[in-house]
Tab-separated table of C-alpha atoms and ligand atoms in Angstrom:
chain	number	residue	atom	x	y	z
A	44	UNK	CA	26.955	-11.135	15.655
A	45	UNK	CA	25.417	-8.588	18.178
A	46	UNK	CA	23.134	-5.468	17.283
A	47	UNK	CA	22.512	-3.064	20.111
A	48	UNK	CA	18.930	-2.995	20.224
A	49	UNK	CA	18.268	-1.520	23.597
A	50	UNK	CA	17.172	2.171	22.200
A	51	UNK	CA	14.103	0.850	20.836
A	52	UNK	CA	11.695	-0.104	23.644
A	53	UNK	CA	12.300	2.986	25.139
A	54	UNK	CA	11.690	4.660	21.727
A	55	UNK	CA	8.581	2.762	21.035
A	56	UNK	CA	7.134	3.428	24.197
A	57	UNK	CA	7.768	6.941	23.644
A	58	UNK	CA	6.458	7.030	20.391
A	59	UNK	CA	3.205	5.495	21.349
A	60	UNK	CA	2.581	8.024	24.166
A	61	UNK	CA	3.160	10.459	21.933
A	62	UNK	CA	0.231	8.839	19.290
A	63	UNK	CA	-1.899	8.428	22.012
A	64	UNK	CA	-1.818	12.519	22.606
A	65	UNK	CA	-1.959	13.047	18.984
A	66	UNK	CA	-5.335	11.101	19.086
A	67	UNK	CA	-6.674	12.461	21.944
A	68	UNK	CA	-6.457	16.097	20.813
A	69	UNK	CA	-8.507	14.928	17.682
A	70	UNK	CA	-11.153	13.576	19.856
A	71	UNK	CA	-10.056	9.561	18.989
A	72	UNK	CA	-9.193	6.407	20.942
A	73	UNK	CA	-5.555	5.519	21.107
A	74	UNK	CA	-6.764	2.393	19.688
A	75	UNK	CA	-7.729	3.386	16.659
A	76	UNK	CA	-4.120	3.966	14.959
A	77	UNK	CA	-2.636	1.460	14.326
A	78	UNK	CA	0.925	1.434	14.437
A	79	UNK	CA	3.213	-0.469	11.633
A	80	UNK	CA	6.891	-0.478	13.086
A	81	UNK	CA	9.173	0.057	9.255
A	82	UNK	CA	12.073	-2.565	9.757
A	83	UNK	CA	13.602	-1.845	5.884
A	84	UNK	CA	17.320	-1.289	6.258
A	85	UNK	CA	17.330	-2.293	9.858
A	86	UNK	CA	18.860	-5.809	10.713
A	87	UNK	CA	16.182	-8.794	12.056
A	88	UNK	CA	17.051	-8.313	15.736
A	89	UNK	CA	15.145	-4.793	15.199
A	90	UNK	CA	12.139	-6.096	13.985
A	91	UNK	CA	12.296	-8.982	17.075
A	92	UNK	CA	12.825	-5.996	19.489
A	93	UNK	CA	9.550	-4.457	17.967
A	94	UNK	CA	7.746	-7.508	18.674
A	95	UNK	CA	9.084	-7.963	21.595
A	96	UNK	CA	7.831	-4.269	22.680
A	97	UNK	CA	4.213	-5.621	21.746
A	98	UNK	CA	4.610	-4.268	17.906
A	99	UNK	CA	2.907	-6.867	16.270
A	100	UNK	CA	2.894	-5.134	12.258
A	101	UNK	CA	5.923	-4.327	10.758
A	102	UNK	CA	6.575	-3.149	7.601
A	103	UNK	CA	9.117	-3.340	4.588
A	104	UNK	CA	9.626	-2.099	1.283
A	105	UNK	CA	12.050	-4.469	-1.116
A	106	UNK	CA	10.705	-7.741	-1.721
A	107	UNK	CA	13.893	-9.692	-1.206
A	108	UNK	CA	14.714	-7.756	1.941
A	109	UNK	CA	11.224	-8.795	3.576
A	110	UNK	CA	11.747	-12.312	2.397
A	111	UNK	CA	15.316	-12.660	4.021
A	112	UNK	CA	14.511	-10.622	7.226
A	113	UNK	CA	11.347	-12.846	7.334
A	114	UNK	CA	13.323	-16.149	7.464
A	115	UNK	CA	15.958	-14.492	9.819
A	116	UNK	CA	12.777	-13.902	12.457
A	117	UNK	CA	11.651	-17.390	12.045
A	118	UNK	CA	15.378	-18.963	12.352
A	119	UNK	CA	16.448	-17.353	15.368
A	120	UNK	CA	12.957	-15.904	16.803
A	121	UNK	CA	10.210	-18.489	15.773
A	122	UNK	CA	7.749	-17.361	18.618
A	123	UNK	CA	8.163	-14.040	17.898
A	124	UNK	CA	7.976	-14.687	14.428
A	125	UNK	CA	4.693	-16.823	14.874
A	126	UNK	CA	3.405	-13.381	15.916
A	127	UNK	CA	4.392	-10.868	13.019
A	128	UNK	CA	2.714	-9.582	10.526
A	129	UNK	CA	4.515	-8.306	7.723
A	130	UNK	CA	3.427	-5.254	5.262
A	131	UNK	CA	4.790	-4.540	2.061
A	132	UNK	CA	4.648	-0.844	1.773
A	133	UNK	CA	7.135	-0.761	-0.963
A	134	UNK	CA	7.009	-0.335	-5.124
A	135	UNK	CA	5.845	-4.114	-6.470
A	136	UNK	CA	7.371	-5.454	-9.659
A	137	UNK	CA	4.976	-8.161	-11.340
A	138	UNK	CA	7.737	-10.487	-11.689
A	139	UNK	CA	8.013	-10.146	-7.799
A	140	UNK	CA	4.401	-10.649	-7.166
A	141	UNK	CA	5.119	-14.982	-6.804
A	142	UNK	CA	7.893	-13.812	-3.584
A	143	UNK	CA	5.677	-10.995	-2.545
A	144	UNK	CA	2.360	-13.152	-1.485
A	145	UNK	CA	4.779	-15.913	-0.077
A	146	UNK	CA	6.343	-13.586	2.840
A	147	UNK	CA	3.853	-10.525	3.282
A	148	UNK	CA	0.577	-10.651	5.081
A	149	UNK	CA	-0.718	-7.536	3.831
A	150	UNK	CA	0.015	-6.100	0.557
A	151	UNK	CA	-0.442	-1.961	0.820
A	152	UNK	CA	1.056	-0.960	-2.491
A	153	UNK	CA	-1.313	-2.539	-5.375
A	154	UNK	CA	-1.459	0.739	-7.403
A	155	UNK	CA	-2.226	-0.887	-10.780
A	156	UNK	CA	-4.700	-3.528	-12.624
A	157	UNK	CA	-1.904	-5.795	-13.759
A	158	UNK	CA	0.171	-5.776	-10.772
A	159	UNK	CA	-3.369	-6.618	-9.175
A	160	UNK	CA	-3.881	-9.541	-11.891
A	161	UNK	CA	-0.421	-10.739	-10.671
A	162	UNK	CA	-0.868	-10.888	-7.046
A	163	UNK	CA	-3.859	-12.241	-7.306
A	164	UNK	CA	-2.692	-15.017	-9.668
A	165	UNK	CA	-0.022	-15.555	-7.151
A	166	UNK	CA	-1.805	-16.075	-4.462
A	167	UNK	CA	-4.187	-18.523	-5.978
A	168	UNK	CA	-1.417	-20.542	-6.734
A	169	UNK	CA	0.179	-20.493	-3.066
A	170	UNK	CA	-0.787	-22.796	-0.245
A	171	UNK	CA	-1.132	-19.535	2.324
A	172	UNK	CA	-4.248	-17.724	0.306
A	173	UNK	CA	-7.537	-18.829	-1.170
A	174	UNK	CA	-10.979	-17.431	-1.385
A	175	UNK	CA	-11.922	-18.321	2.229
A	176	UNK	CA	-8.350	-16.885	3.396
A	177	UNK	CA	-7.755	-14.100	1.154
A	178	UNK	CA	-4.502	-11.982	0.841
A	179	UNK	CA	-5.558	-8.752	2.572
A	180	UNK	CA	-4.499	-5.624	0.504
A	181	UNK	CA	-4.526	-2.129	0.291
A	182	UNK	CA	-4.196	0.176	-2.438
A	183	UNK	CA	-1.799	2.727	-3.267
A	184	UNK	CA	-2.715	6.204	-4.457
A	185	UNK	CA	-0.815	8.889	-5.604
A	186	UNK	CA	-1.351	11.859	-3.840
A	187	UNK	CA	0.852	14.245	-6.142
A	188	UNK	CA	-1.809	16.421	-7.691
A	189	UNK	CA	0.021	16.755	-11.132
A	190	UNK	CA	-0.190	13.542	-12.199
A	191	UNK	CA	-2.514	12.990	-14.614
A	192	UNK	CA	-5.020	9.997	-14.755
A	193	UNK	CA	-4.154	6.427	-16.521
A	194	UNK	CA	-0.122	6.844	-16.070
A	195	UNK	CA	-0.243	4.474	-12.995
A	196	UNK	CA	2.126	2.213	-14.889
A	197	UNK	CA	4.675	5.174	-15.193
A	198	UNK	CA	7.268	4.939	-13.143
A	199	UNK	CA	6.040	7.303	-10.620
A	200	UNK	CA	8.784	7.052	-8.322
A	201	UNK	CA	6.796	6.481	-5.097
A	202	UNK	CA	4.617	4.622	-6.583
A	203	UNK	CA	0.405	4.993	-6.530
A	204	UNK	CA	-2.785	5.150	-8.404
A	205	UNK	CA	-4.363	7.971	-9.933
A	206	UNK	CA	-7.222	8.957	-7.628
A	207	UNK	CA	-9.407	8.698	-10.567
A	208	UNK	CA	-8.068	5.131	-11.609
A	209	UNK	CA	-8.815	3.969	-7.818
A	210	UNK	CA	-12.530	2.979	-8.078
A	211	UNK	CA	-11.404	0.445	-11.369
A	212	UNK	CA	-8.289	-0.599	-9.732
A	213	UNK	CA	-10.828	-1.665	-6.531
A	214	UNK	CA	-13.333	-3.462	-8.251
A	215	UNK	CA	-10.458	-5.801	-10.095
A	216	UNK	CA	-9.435	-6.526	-6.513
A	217	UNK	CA	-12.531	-6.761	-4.699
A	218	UNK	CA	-13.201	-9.166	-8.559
A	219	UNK	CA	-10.539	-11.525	-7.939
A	220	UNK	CA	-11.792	-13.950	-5.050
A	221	UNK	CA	-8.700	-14.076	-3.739
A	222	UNK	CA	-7.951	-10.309	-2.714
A	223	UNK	CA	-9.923	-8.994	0.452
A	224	UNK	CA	-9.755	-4.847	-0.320
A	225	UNK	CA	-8.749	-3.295	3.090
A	226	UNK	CA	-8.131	0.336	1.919
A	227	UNK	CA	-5.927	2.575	0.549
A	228	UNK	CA	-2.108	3.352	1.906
A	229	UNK	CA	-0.197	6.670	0.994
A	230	UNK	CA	2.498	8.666	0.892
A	231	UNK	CA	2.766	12.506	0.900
A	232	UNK	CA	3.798	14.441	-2.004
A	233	UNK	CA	7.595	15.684	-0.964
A	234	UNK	CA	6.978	19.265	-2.666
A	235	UNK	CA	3.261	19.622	-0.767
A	236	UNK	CA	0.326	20.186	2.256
A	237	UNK	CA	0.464	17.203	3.935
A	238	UNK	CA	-2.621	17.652	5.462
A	239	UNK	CA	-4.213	18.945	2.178
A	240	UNK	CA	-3.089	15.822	0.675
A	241	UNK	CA	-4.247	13.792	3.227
A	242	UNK	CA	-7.711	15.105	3.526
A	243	UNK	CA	-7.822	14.222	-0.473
A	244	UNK	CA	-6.801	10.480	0.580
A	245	UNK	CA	-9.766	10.445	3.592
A	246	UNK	CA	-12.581	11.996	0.579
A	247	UNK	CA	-10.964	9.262	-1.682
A	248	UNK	CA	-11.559	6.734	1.470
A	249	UNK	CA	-14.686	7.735	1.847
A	250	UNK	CA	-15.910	7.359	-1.631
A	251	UNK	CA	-14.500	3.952	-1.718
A	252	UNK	CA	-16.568	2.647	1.587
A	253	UNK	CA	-19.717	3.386	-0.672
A	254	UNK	CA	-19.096	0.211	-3.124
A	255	UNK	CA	-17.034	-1.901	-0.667
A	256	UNK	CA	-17.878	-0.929	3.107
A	257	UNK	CA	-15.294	-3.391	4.205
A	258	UNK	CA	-12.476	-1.592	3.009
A	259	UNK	CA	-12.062	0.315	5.879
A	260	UNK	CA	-8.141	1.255	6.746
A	261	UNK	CA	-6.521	3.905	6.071
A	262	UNK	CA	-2.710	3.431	5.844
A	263	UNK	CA	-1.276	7.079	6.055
A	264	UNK	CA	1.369	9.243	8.075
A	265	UNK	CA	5.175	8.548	8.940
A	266	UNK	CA	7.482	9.785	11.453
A	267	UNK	CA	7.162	13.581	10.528
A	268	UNK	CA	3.701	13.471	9.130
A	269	UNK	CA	1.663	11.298	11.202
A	270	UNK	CA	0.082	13.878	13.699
A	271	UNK	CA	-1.143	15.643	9.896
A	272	UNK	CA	-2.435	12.132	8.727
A	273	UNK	CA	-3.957	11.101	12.077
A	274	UNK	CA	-6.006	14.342	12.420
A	275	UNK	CA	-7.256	13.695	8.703
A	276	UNK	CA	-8.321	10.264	9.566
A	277	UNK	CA	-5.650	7.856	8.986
A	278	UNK	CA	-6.249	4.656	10.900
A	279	UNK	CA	-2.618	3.228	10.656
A	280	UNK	CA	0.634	4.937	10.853
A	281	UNK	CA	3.963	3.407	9.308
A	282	UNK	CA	7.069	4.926	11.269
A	283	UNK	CA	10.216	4.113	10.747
A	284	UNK	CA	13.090	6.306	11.992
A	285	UNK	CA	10.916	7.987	15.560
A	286	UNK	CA	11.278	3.867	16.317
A	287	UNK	CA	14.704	3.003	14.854
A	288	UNK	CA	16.561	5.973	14.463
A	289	UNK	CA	18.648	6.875	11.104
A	290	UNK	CA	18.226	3.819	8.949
A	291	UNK	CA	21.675	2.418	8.426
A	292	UNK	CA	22.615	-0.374	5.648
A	293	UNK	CA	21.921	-3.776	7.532
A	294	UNK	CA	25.862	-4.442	8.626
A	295	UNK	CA	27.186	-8.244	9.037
A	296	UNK	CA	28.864	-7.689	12.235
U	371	PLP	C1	10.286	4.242	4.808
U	371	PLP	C2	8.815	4.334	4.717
U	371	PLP	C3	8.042	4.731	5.828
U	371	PLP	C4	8.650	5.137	7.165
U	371	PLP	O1	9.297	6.367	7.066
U	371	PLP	P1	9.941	7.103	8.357
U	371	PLP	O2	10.087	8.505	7.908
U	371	PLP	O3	11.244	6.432	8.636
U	371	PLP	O4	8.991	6.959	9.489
U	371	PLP	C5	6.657	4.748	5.671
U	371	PLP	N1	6.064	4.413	4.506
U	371	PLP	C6	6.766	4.030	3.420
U	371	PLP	C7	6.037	3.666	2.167
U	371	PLP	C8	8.157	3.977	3.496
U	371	PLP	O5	8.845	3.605	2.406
């Protein structure tokens, strides 16, 4: 089994010159973005070349995926592995939320009080998370601005919170003991302003720091929105394809 890999330390290097010009013409460090490298429907030898490149977070957005490319790191890459830190960026299914805390590090997508009840029972009852190592998470929010408020448990298709269901959904989080709120994490509406939307998501940030300072990141821009999200604030990108190229079905060459 062989996967040519060798396009994407040139790409990443690329990519991260490119950030660091984005952030200099808005006046930040190149430090202060963080990058999350999205592995989803890329074999494990892609997220191992990320690593490899010095791209510590990656992300991934189907629970079972993460968990098998996970084990695939550790099996054939264990130092490398030792290093990652995996994001689930993806839509969370309570049933899920047991698999979820056992192979993610950082949870960006809680975008509803039950699915926040779940993960946090989950990760009381796991060995990795506790109240003095809490499950860092992030919350999702819908930046679609005709949704209306209290249909978070619609089936939204990508996923988020109402903006005005954020400040409950935080304090059951920030509640739990054994959820440490990070932020928020989102998407751009397809149809939209990106940079409209996002400068909603850095006034919703904002408002959030004012009950729970700590919570601090803001998860937001991909590989053709992140210069938008970046000069709205966003203090972690998640790119995908500018790293990977096209995503193609994980093939068992
Ligand atoms: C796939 C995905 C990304 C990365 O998208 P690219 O356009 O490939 O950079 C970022 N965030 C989420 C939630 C995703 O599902």
């Amino acid at each position: 089994m062989s996967e040519d890999t060798s396009h994407i330390g040139p790409a990443i290097e690329a990519f991260r010159a490119r950030l660091a010009e984005v952030a200099a013409a808005q006046g930040r460090e190149p430090g202060s973005v963080d990058l999350v490298a999205v592995t989803k429907n890329h074999p494990w030898q892609y997220a191992a070349e990320a690593v490899r490149s010095g791209v510590l977070d990656l992300g991934e957005n189907k629970v079972q995926e993460l968990v098998a490319k996970r084990a695939e790191l550790i099996e054939h890459e264990p130092e490398l592995a030792a290093k990652a830190r995996w994001h689930f960026i993806g839509r969370l299914q309570r049933n899920k939320a047991k698999q979820a805390v056992s192979a993610a590090d950082v949870i960006e997508s809680i975008d509803r009080v039950a699915l926040a009840r779940a993960v946090a029972k989950a990760a009381d009852s796991s060995e990795r998370w506790s109240a003095q190592a809490p499950l860092p998470v992030l919350l999702q929010v819908d930046l679609d601005p005709a949704r209306e408020p209290g249909e978070s448990d619609s089936s939204a298709a990508r996923g988020g919170a109402h903006p005005d269901d954020v400040r409950a959904l935080a304090a059951e989080v920030a509640g739990s003991g054994v959820l440490q709120l990070r932020g928020l994490m989102a998407v751009a509406p397809l149809d939209g302003d990106a940079r409209a939307a996002f400068e909603r998501l850095a006034q919703l940030a904002a408002r959030l720091r004012e009950e729970h300072p700590d919570a601090t990141v803001i998860s937001a821009g991909m590989s053709g929105d992140f210069a938008d999200a970046i000069a709205m604030g966003s203090s972690a990108v998640r790119v995908g394809t500018a790293l990977f190229g096209e995503r193609t079905l994980t093939s068992n060459r």
